[in-house]
Amino acid sequence: MTPRRPAPFPVATALRAVAAWAVALLLFFPIAWLGLTAFKTELQAVAVPPQWLFAPTLENFHEVQGRSDYLHYALNSVVTSVLSTVLGLMLAAPAAYAMAFFRGRWTRDILMWMLSTKMMPAVGALVPVYVLAQKSQLLDTQAALIIVFALTNLPIMVWMLYSHFRDIPPEILEAARMDGATLWQEVRLVLLPLGMGGIASTGLLCLVLSWNEAFWSLNLSAAKAGTLATLIASYSSPEGLFWAKLSAASLMAIAPIVVFGWFSQKQLVQGLTFGAVK
Amino acid sequence: MTRTSRDLQDIPMAFLELNGVEKFFAQHRAIRGIDLSIERGEFIVFVGPSGCGKSTLLRLIAGLERIDGGSLRLDGRDITDLPSSRRDLAMVFQSYALYPHMSVYDNMSFALKLAGAPPEEIRAKVERAAEVLNLTAYLDRTPKALSGGQRQRVAIGRAIVRSPKVFLFDEPLSNLDAALRGQTRVEIAKLHRDLGATTIYVTHDQVEAMTLASRVVVLRDGQVEQVGTPLELYDRPANQFVAQFIGTPRMNLVPCGRLPEALQRHAPRAAANGSMGLRPEAIGVAPRGQGAMGGAMGGAMGGAMGGAMGGTVELVEALGAETLLYVRTVEGSQLVARLSERTRCEAGDEVSLQLDTAQALWFDDAGRVVAPQKGLAA
């Protein structure tokens, strides 16, 4: 084991702990408030001053389930986020492989260009994408969302996989080639096992991004293919805000991905640091 | 190009043949039309300063880089455009490039498995190679749990289990410490003797080149400067570059203008603007005023053959078995003398140098070797 470091100055430690807790609470507060509100009645939800102690009720959840089929939207969310992640990985992995191991003169520029497309506001592409979906009869279908989610996540997926693949010494792939491996064997027996950490964290991140995606699901889908994001949105309607029901719907929408994220946080953190920390 | 005398088998056709091989990196012509014939069982060493193209040339042979011009034949078959996986060559990388997610056994058996060899044959071959390389106890470990020297041996083992047509080594010893490097060098030499496999070995270390090679290929700027046995290169370098690259300490080089009058008369006319090259062991050193004694040549160096130069000792390197003396001559050049015995000389001593000019090489101003002028009247 490594030798123990001398204890740092206690005041500094205390200050750091206070600051860390403050930031953590600040970030967590909206979610905690959402959780609380979901179990209030509509009256309690809008009460001033806000109520901290109340008798929790499950009425909102019943009402949300009664008014709209939660499972239907949840299934749409699962299908679109999983399939768009799979589709995205299938496109991004070969691209990242080529860029990481067969660098050309334009590799860097292409990567920058791909990233720059993320700087354009999505609404800028709304009309053409909407028209394309409409003309190909894909409006309000899972297919449209899968394709659009995969494409919007593609730049970030290529970048993440690229930086993970760059951590793999190219000689190892060359050694496989010298050992007689075909391209497919090289990928299956060497690249995939070595890149699995990066592929997993990229996939997880894209799953989360697709799950939470709202802009395209709101614009391209409705009752048939709508995801949980559209379910939440339907509770902020022109008839007025129903805070408690909105909170209940939101809680139900984010719960699966929060639980999922909790179990995969190690991979997610690894992915978000882009393989820079070893 | 001279043929090595130690080739016992008489194989008329070259085993591996490079014809005008070219490689460009963008506009840069990295390999400039290299022709080379390698025979079965030879141990060929590519040597040269960094950036000379030796590793690139190896990668072209391996198929890891595309050949942009010329052709490559192996065992009678054109392999210029064949992918690495179908060339039947094995390579040991500088970084070893072991598969980190596999055990030593899996690393060594990977190629055989891909080739679809029967499991019992794979087991037998891997175990035999492990025995030869002292790896039997480590077969279940992953590369992470091995020392540098052990990883190196796994990399070699991975190459030998396949019995490939040619072994390629890309600076395999440069990641090892000095002691292990010497030891592994001996092991590689022994392995080559036992297996008799054709080997191409890249290094920037001319000691490795001299000790391992049956023939050395000296490269510079993507071109072959000279091909020959180690001693041919040492005794009869084709030019100043090879002469200075082979041998430690480097061959002494004195511009002809800085030689004493008596010595300048020995210089061939073509070398008048060039220089004289002399190996450190061809210089004897004596305290000023005495006859030259010592030196690797001992007293055999006749005064009539040699020329004398005066100088001041600048540095003494006593290595035990030999002593290196760095001397600044009266004319202003620095010469290194290698003495096979110890000396009382110290820095600052005035000495006289006895040069065995019969061993001298003469270079013209372009660095080409000029034949000594035997016929010239003295």
XYZ file of C-alpha atoms in Angstrom:
656
model
C 0.000 0.000 0.000
C 1.100 3.563 -0.540
C 2.431 5.360 2.526
C -0.175 7.520 4.239
C 0.064 11.213 3.517
C 0.249 13.614 6.469
C -3.194 14.966 7.388
C -3.843 18.290 5.635
C -4.628 21.453 7.579
C -8.022 20.817 9.263
C -9.600 24.254 8.533
C -8.822 23.902 4.829
C -10.348 20.433 4.855
C -13.460 21.670 6.590
C -13.870 24.573 4.147
C -13.450 22.253 1.217
C -16.045 19.873 2.632
C -18.518 22.726 3.173
C -17.981 23.998 -0.373
C -18.398 20.517 -1.828
C -21.630 19.946 0.092
C -22.949 23.362 -0.944
C -22.358 22.659 -4.625
C -23.766 19.157 -4.336
C -26.932 20.372 -2.597
C -27.350 23.179 -5.096
C -27.209 20.674 -7.943
C -29.404 18.147 -6.208
C -32.018 20.570 -4.876
C -34.215 20.829 -7.998
C -34.407 17.057 -8.258
C -35.176 16.709 -4.561
C -37.875 19.385 -4.860
C -39.282 17.605 -7.878
C -39.418 14.409 -5.860
C -41.207 16.133 -2.988
C -43.698 17.939 -5.198
C -44.669 14.718 -6.915
C -46.141 13.481 -3.658
C -48.094 16.670 -2.848
C -51.570 17.699 -3.807
C -51.842 20.492 -6.372
C -52.745 22.937 -3.569
C -49.782 21.951 -1.439
C -47.564 22.259 -4.485
C -48.339 25.936 -5.030
C -48.563 26.857 -1.345
C -46.604 29.900 -0.175
C -44.465 29.534 1.867
C -43.458 26.130 0.467
C -44.451 23.190 2.623
C -41.753 20.832 3.811
C -43.951 18.621 5.937
C -47.096 17.150 4.425
C -48.960 13.890 4.129
C -47.629 12.254 0.928
C -50.140 11.104 -1.654
C -49.832 8.806 -4.687
C -52.800 10.470 -6.338
C -50.681 12.257 -8.955
C -49.155 9.039 -10.173
C -52.588 7.449 -10.501
C -53.819 10.434 -12.432
C -50.823 10.537 -14.770
C -51.210 6.823 -15.476
C -54.937 7.275 -15.930
C -54.641 10.235 -18.273
C -51.799 8.880 -20.384
C -50.314 5.444 -20.802
C -46.967 5.731 -19.015
C -45.730 2.326 -20.201
C -46.381 3.208 -23.817
C -44.128 6.273 -23.610
C -41.549 4.475 -21.493
C -41.336 1.710 -24.072
C -40.871 4.288 -26.813
C -38.063 5.849 -24.793
C -36.366 2.502 -24.269
C -36.655 1.481 -27.920
C -35.521 4.791 -29.368
C -32.616 5.343 -26.995
C -31.289 1.778 -27.177
C -31.621 1.427 -30.937
C -30.247 4.910 -31.638
C -27.255 4.098 -29.443
C -26.681 0.818 -31.266
C -27.044 2.521 -34.647
C -24.755 5.348 -33.549
C -22.087 2.952 -32.298
C -22.239 0.999 -35.530
C -21.534 4.172 -37.488
C -19.154 5.846 -35.058
C -16.894 2.898 -34.194
C -15.615 2.260 -37.737
C -15.149 6.013 -38.260
C -13.219 6.361 -35.012
C -11.145 3.267 -35.842
C -10.154 4.712 -39.198
C -9.344 8.117 -37.736
C -7.384 6.760 -34.780
C -5.300 4.190 -36.613
C -5.125 5.422 -40.201
C -4.648 9.132 -39.763
C -4.709 11.126 -42.938
C -3.940 14.715 -43.700
C -7.555 15.741 -43.108
C -8.370 13.635 -40.041
C -8.003 16.511 -37.597
C -10.070 18.853 -39.781
C -12.831 16.307 -40.223
C -13.030 15.790 -36.473
C -13.211 19.532 -35.858
C -15.847 19.902 -38.527
C -17.919 17.118 -36.991
C -17.746 18.797 -33.615
C -18.602 22.172 -35.108
C -21.947 20.806 -36.294
C -22.860 20.552 -32.610
C -22.491 24.326 -32.380
C -25.407 24.888 -34.706
C -28.695 25.208 -32.819
C -30.880 22.193 -33.515
C -33.759 24.442 -34.464
C -31.721 25.577 -37.458
C -32.175 22.131 -38.969
C -35.762 21.694 -37.812
C -37.544 22.612 -41.026
C -35.477 20.452 -43.399
C -35.476 17.504 -41.007
C -39.214 17.851 -40.464
C -39.867 17.981 -44.190
C -37.611 14.986 -44.793
C -39.434 13.008 -42.114
C -42.771 14.052 -43.513
C -41.936 13.193 -47.135
C -40.597 9.793 -46.135
C -43.699 9.204 -44.031
C -41.675 8.869 -40.859
C -43.412 11.493 -38.757
C -44.389 10.139 -35.356
C -42.499 6.880 -35.878
C -39.807 5.348 -33.721
C -37.621 5.061 -36.814
C -37.492 8.825 -37.281
C -36.422 9.360 -33.677
C -33.869 6.552 -33.806
C -32.254 8.012 -36.920
C -32.279 11.584 -35.661
C -31.020 10.697 -32.178
C -28.209 8.608 -33.645
C -27.187 11.373 -36.028
C -27.267 14.152 -33.445
C -25.128 12.072 -31.092
C -22.785 10.911 -33.825
C -20.174 13.700 -33.519
C -19.776 13.224 -29.795
C -19.678 9.437 -30.214
C -16.960 9.617 -32.855
C -14.945 11.981 -30.678
C -15.249 9.838 -27.587
C -14.447 6.597 -29.373
C -11.613 8.306 -31.236
C -9.964 9.444 -28.026
C -10.451 6.039 -26.429
C -9.030 4.242 -29.451
C -6.068 6.608 -29.479
C -5.115 5.187 -26.098
C -4.652 1.761 -27.674
C -1.087 1.412 -28.978
C -1.349 0.882 -32.750
C 1.440 -1.720 -32.634
C -0.938 -4.084 -30.860
C -3.253 -4.040 -33.864
C -0.251 -4.319 -36.164
C 0.962 -7.305 -34.170
C -2.422 -8.955 -34.747
C -2.094 -8.269 -38.463
C 1.389 -9.794 -38.470
C -0.041 -12.793 -36.608
C -2.340 -13.372 -39.556
C -5.519 -11.692 -38.352
C -7.945 -10.481 -40.983
C -9.561 -7.073 -40.480
C -12.592 -8.646 -38.840
C -10.471 -10.830 -36.546
C -8.322 -7.847 -35.639
C -11.437 -5.890 -34.688
C -13.221 -8.719 -32.896
C -10.296 -10.270 -31.016
C -8.118 -7.253 -30.266
C -9.781 -3.876 -30.843
C -13.146 -4.654 -29.246
C -11.769 -6.281 -26.068
C -9.264 -3.449 -25.615
C -11.741 -0.714 -26.521
C -14.675 -2.182 -24.599
C -14.363 0.320 -21.745
C -14.520 3.225 -24.159
C -17.298 1.713 -26.226
C -19.345 1.009 -23.105
C -18.972 4.496 -21.697
C -19.736 6.060 -25.074
C -22.830 3.885 -25.385
C -23.971 4.736 -21.867
C -23.594 8.454 -22.419
C -25.520 8.296 -25.667
C -28.225 6.241 -24.022
C -28.641 8.999 -21.435
C -28.532 11.760 -24.042
C -31.134 10.011 -26.203
C -33.353 9.247 -23.247
C -33.353 12.893 -22.204
C -33.643 14.264 -25.718
C -36.671 16.561 -25.912
C -36.392 18.879 -28.892
C -36.649 16.315 -31.662
C -39.100 14.039 -29.876
C -41.432 16.990 -29.321
C -41.219 18.075 -32.928
C -41.176 14.745 -34.724
C -43.404 12.583 -32.565
C -46.759 12.709 -30.844
C -49.027 10.127 -29.256
C -47.781 7.130 -31.264
C -43.999 7.301 -31.057
C -43.668 9.923 -28.324
C -41.043 9.372 -25.647
C -41.243 10.212 -21.955
C -40.022 13.713 -22.791
C -43.244 14.315 -24.722
C -45.224 12.856 -21.828
C -43.715 15.418 -19.456
C -44.322 18.208 -21.901
C -47.987 17.302 -22.187
C -48.414 18.303 -18.533
C -47.340 21.859 -19.139
C -50.356 22.626 -21.253
C -52.198 25.793 -22.182
C -54.904 24.836 -19.672
C -52.460 25.768 -16.922
C -49.610 24.294 -15.002
C -50.289 21.354 -12.738
C -47.107 21.314 -10.714
C -47.753 18.164 -8.782
C -48.785 16.114 -11.827
C -45.945 17.565 -13.865
C -43.549 16.565 -11.105
C -45.014 13.085 -10.888
C -44.703 12.619 -14.643
C -41.141 13.959 -14.589
C -40.181 11.707 -11.724
C -41.524 8.701 -13.567
C -39.696 9.777 -16.698
C -36.301 10.288 -15.126
C -36.440 7.458 -12.589
C -35.320 4.674 -14.932
C -32.358 6.627 -16.303
C -31.330 7.835 -12.839
C -31.335 4.274 -11.527
C -29.478 3.153 -14.641
C -26.958 5.967 -14.265
C -26.436 5.102 -10.618
C -25.343 1.602 -11.524
C -23.149 2.636 -14.420
C -21.633 5.794 -12.969
C -18.115 4.411 -13.007
C -18.225 3.878 -16.766
C -19.971 7.202 -17.284
C -17.333 9.159 -15.394
C -14.642 7.341 -17.310
C -16.369 8.255 -20.542
C -16.923 11.876 -19.657
C -13.261 12.433 -18.909
C -12.665 11.311 -22.495
C -10.028 8.782 -21.563
C -7.706 11.631 -20.645
C -7.097 10.389 -17.112
C -5.394 7.082 -16.780
C 28.414 -6.415 -53.451
C 30.446 -9.222 -51.944
C 28.868 -12.456 -50.982
C 29.466 -13.719 -47.474
C 31.781 -16.658 -47.243
C 29.946 -18.192 -44.299
C 26.958 -19.178 -46.392
C 27.116 -22.926 -46.334
C 24.041 -23.742 -48.375
C 24.303 -22.746 -51.959
C 20.953 -21.226 -52.801
C 21.099 -19.543 -56.146
C 17.947 -17.471 -55.857
C 17.477 -14.770 -53.259
C 14.948 -15.654 -50.568
C 13.727 -12.125 -49.996
C 14.294 -9.635 -52.747
C 13.686 -5.886 -52.794
C 13.683 -4.230 -56.188
C 13.702 -0.443 -56.326
C 11.435 -0.150 -53.297
C 10.098 3.377 -52.778
C 8.076 5.021 -50.039
C 6.664 8.527 -49.918
C 5.167 10.285 -46.912
C 3.229 13.097 -48.558
C 5.964 14.890 -50.551
C 8.822 13.369 -48.586
C 10.634 10.511 -50.312
C 11.419 8.392 -47.274
C 12.767 5.319 -49.078
C 14.650 5.932 -52.304
C 14.717 2.933 -54.586
C 16.258 0.241 -52.433
C 17.574 -2.967 -54.011
C 18.517 -5.774 -51.695
C 18.818 -9.560 -51.889
C 18.586 -11.567 -48.724
C 19.326 -15.252 -48.662
C 17.719 -17.993 -46.636
C 19.046 -18.174 -43.093
C 20.828 -14.835 -43.158
C 20.779 -12.451 -40.220
C 20.477 -9.030 -41.802
C 20.766 -5.894 -39.710
C 19.478 -2.524 -40.904
C 21.456 0.156 -39.175
C 21.638 3.915 -39.512
C 21.038 7.163 -37.673
C 17.501 8.060 -36.610
C 15.336 9.135 -39.518
C 17.359 7.138 -42.045
C 14.347 5.015 -42.961
C 15.425 1.708 -41.428
C 12.191 1.172 -39.497
C 10.132 2.322 -42.470
C 11.917 -0.188 -44.673
C 11.139 -2.952 -42.168
C 7.483 -1.896 -42.054
C 7.342 -1.987 -45.848
C 8.639 -5.553 -45.781
C 6.137 -6.374 -43.018
C 3.294 -4.912 -45.059
C 2.389 -2.414 -42.348
C 3.030 0.428 -44.810
C 2.109 0.404 -48.463
C 4.977 0.162 -50.948
C 4.764 3.113 -53.357
C 7.184 1.834 -55.994
C 9.268 -1.216 -56.841
C 8.559 -4.766 -55.830
C 9.100 -7.253 -53.040
C 9.498 -10.999 -53.575
C 9.561 -13.644 -50.877
C 10.470 -17.228 -51.669
C 9.699 -16.777 -55.329
C 6.354 -15.062 -54.801
C 5.532 -11.399 -55.373
C 4.223 -10.079 -52.063
C 4.360 -6.357 -52.870
C 0.617 -5.852 -52.480
C -0.172 -8.694 -50.115
C -1.613 -7.717 -46.701
C 0.580 -8.383 -43.647
C -1.658 -11.187 -42.511
C -0.852 -13.235 -45.623
C 2.902 -12.617 -45.879
C 3.943 -15.269 -43.362
C 6.343 -12.979 -41.526
C 6.603 -12.497 -37.778
C 7.565 -9.269 -36.118
C 8.925 -8.338 -32.709
C 8.043 -4.733 -31.930
C 10.078 -2.214 -29.984
C 7.228 -1.840 -27.484
C 6.652 -5.633 -27.590
C 2.988 -4.955 -28.475
C 1.720 -7.911 -26.480
C -2.048 -8.365 -26.285
C -2.696 -6.946 -22.811
C -6.014 -8.757 -22.377
C -4.593 -12.212 -23.014
C -2.415 -14.519 -20.965
C 1.125 -15.291 -22.066
C -0.120 -18.606 -23.401
C -2.857 -16.915 -25.431
C -0.421 -14.309 -26.700
C 1.904 -16.992 -27.977
C -0.811 -19.201 -29.413
C -2.809 -16.395 -31.073
C -1.284 -16.773 -34.537
C -1.571 -20.557 -34.523
C -5.203 -20.343 -33.471
C -5.937 -17.898 -36.281
C -4.231 -20.256 -38.690
C -6.534 -23.028 -37.462
C -3.840 -25.339 -36.136
C -5.081 -28.332 -34.113
C -5.152 -27.610 -30.345
C -2.695 -30.330 -29.358
C -0.175 -29.020 -31.910
C -0.650 -25.474 -30.575
C -0.076 -26.643 -27.023
C 3.058 -28.566 -27.962
C 4.551 -25.657 -29.907
C 3.796 -23.031 -27.280
C 5.166 -25.217 -24.508
C 8.338 -25.909 -26.442
C 8.863 -22.201 -27.156
C 8.129 -21.364 -23.519
C 10.748 -23.862 -22.448
C 13.374 -22.435 -24.785
C 12.626 -18.925 -23.524
C 12.286 -19.806 -19.827
C 8.643 -18.757 -19.783
C 7.006 -21.987 -18.658
C 6.247 -20.624 -15.189
C 4.553 -17.533 -16.600
C 2.171 -18.982 -19.192
C -0.935 -18.092 -17.157
C 0.075 -14.530 -16.373
C -0.971 -11.457 -18.288
C 1.743 -9.212 -19.766
C 1.066 -6.631 -17.047
C 2.457 -9.030 -14.446
C 5.757 -9.540 -16.268
C 9.070 -7.694 -16.154
C 10.457 -5.927 -19.226
C 12.807 -8.766 -20.053
C 10.028 -11.343 -19.718
C 7.718 -9.329 -21.977
C 10.519 -9.167 -24.494
C 10.827 -12.955 -24.394
C 7.069 -13.387 -24.819
C 7.245 -11.159 -27.886
C 10.019 -13.341 -29.286
C 8.081 -16.462 -28.316
C 5.007 -15.201 -30.119
C 7.144 -14.888 -33.235
C 8.922 -18.236 -33.066
C 5.939 -20.514 -32.403
C 4.719 -19.758 -35.903
C 7.933 -20.742 -37.686
C 7.466 -17.886 -40.162
C 9.510 -17.433 -43.315
C 11.250 -14.338 -41.968
C 11.607 -12.805 -38.505
C 11.463 -9.046 -38.314
C 12.860 -7.261 -35.270
C 12.235 -3.535 -34.800
C 14.768 -2.252 -32.242
C 13.755 -5.009 -29.826
C 16.341 -4.216 -27.170
C 15.997 -0.468 -26.831
C 13.528 -0.677 -23.940
C 15.788 -2.878 -21.831
C 18.487 -1.728 -19.442
C 22.112 -2.116 -20.456
C 22.840 -5.398 -18.671
C 19.686 -7.093 -19.928
C 20.306 -5.745 -23.412
C 23.678 -7.469 -23.644
C 22.242 -10.704 -22.317
C 19.216 -10.671 -24.639
C 21.479 -9.886 -27.575
C 23.416 -13.063 -26.895
C 20.134 -14.996 -26.582
C 18.888 -13.685 -29.903
C 22.164 -14.677 -31.554
C 21.880 -18.150 -30.048
C 18.250 -18.456 -31.089
C 19.165 -17.567 -34.647
C 21.933 -20.143 -34.646
C 19.549 -22.829 -33.353
C 16.594 -22.007 -35.591
C 18.526 -20.905 -38.632
C 15.656 -18.614 -39.534
C 16.033 -15.714 -41.903
C 16.036 -12.569 -39.787
C 15.900 -8.854 -40.422
C 16.801 -6.743 -37.453
C 16.592 -2.979 -37.173
C 18.760 -1.069 -34.743
C 20.504 2.252 -34.352
C 23.116 0.585 -32.171
C 26.110 -0.358 -34.275
C 27.385 -2.741 -31.586
C 24.207 -4.807 -32.003
C 24.705 -4.633 -35.739
C 28.304 -5.781 -35.557
C 27.677 -8.612 -33.096
C 24.488 -10.094 -34.550
C 24.638 -9.641 -38.284
C 25.782 -11.957 -40.967
C 25.430 -8.902 -43.178
C 24.817 -5.291 -42.235
C 22.864 -2.821 -44.375
C 23.869 0.742 -43.581
C 21.127 3.221 -44.438
C 21.119 6.981 -44.686
C 18.357 9.278 -45.962
C 16.369 6.349 -47.307
C 19.250 4.957 -49.315
C 21.615 2.047 -48.869
C 25.123 3.318 -48.181
C 26.762 -0.093 -48.020
C 25.963 -3.767 -47.564
C 28.528 -6.161 -46.185
C 29.684 -8.351 -43.345
C 30.485 -6.473 -40.144
C 34.227 -6.694 -40.703
C 33.965 -5.655 -44.335
C 32.211 -2.521 -43.196
C 34.816 -1.945 -40.545
C 37.847 -2.566 -42.709
C 36.624 -1.420 -46.100
C 33.883 1.165 -45.671
C 32.523 2.479 -48.946
C 32.540 6.071 -47.814
C 33.186 8.466 -44.992
C 29.656 8.076 -43.579
C 29.956 4.306 -43.148
C 33.530 4.643 -41.904
C 32.444 7.005 -39.164
C 29.168 5.250 -38.365
C 30.743 1.850 -37.735
C 33.141 1.549 -34.815
C 33.351 3.136 -31.365
C 34.974 5.488 -30.805
C 34.387 6.870 -34.270
C 37.094 6.753 -36.882
C 39.373 9.783 -36.608
C 39.004 12.167 -39.485
C 41.685 14.731 -40.225
C 41.360 17.158 -43.126
C 44.381 16.705 -45.373
C 45.256 20.382 -44.937
C 45.804 19.772 -41.235
C 48.224 16.883 -41.688
C 51.952 17.456 -41.220
C 53.960 17.934 -44.433
C 55.422 14.443 -44.261
C 52.004 12.869 -44.114
C 50.482 15.027 -46.807
C 52.895 13.411 -49.257
C 51.131 10.086 -48.624
C 47.767 11.522 -49.549
C 46.341 10.438 -52.888
C 45.870 13.380 -55.229
C 42.075 13.025 -55.252
C 42.003 13.382 -51.483
C 43.922 16.672 -51.518
C 40.773 18.596 -50.509
C 39.379 15.677 -48.529
C 40.543 14.005 -45.388
C 42.335 11.063 -43.897
C 40.494 8.524 -41.753
C 42.283 6.452 -39.156
C 40.844 4.004 -36.625
C 41.745 4.798 -32.992
C 43.697 1.548 -32.703
C 45.996 2.596 -35.580
C 47.434 5.416 -33.490
C 50.271 4.872 -31.064
C 51.068 7.362 -28.324
C 54.402 8.126 -26.698
C 55.568 10.886 -24.404
C 57.175 13.621 -26.494
C 60.713 12.711 -27.501
C 60.478 8.935 -27.111
C 59.723 6.378 -29.790
C 56.094 5.366 -30.003
C 55.264 2.397 -27.863
C 51.979 0.864 -26.948
C 48.914 1.228 -29.036
C 46.960 -1.729 -30.234
C 49.597 -2.104 -32.923
C 52.320 -2.359 -30.332
C 55.839 -2.043 -31.533
C 54.976 -3.578 -34.873
C 54.311 -0.130 -36.203
C 57.329 0.702 -38.275
C 58.501 4.286 -38.168
C 58.974 4.267 -41.916
C 55.333 3.283 -42.497
C 53.905 5.800 -40.156
C 53.789 9.497 -39.784
C 54.321 11.302 -36.539
C 52.264 14.110 -35.135
C 52.694 16.118 -31.991
C 49.889 16.945 -29.632
C 48.558 17.502 -26.132
C 46.464 15.003 -24.210
C 43.030 16.481 -23.471
C 41.290 13.566 -21.813
C 42.145 10.046 -20.689
C 39.404 7.437 -20.503
C 40.726 4.402 -18.676
C 38.291 1.567 -19.380
C 40.392 -1.170 -17.871
C 40.926 -3.467 -20.805
C 41.729 -0.507 -22.984
C 42.486 3.165 -22.645
C 41.204 5.954 -24.838
C 43.333 9.060 -25.225
C 41.877 12.234 -26.693
C 44.716 14.287 -28.133
C 44.650 17.793 -29.648
C 47.300 17.902 -32.374
C 49.612 20.809 -33.034
C 47.673 21.372 -36.259
C 44.456 21.699 -34.277
C 42.473 18.466 -34.873
C 41.301 16.142 -32.158
C 42.328 12.496 -32.455
C 41.349 9.507 -30.359
C 43.853 6.744 -29.750
C 42.904 3.361 -28.370
C 45.639 1.698 -26.383
C 45.393 -1.919 -25.327
C 47.450 -1.297 -22.219
C 47.299 1.269 -19.470
C 49.171 4.522 -19.699
C 50.772 6.996 -17.381
C 49.717 9.856 -19.611
C 47.553 12.517 -18.035
C 45.570 15.394 -19.398
C 47.943 18.195 -20.400
C 50.876 15.903 -21.261
C 52.752 16.590 -24.481
C 52.825 13.434 -26.597
C 53.840 12.334 -30.008
C 51.429 10.295 -32.074
C 52.555 7.529 -34.348
C 50.075 7.029 -37.173
C 49.928 3.722 -39.003
C 49.186 5.224 -42.383
C 49.055 1.800 -44.006
C 45.670 1.478 -42.305
C 44.552 4.956 -43.259
C 41.588 5.546 -45.510
C 41.498 8.566 -47.773
C 38.307 10.418 -48.646
C 37.726 13.061 -51.284
C 35.794 16.217 -50.491
C 32.479 14.430 -51.195
C 33.300 11.727 -48.646
C 33.997 9.003 -51.221
C 36.820 6.565 -50.590
C 39.899 7.262 -52.706
C 42.285 4.432 -53.462
C 45.671 4.940 -51.795
C 48.338 6.015 -54.270
C 50.676 3.065 -54.185
C 52.226 3.776 -57.538
C 53.042 7.343 -56.692
C 56.730 7.971 -56.374
C 57.707 8.937 -52.893
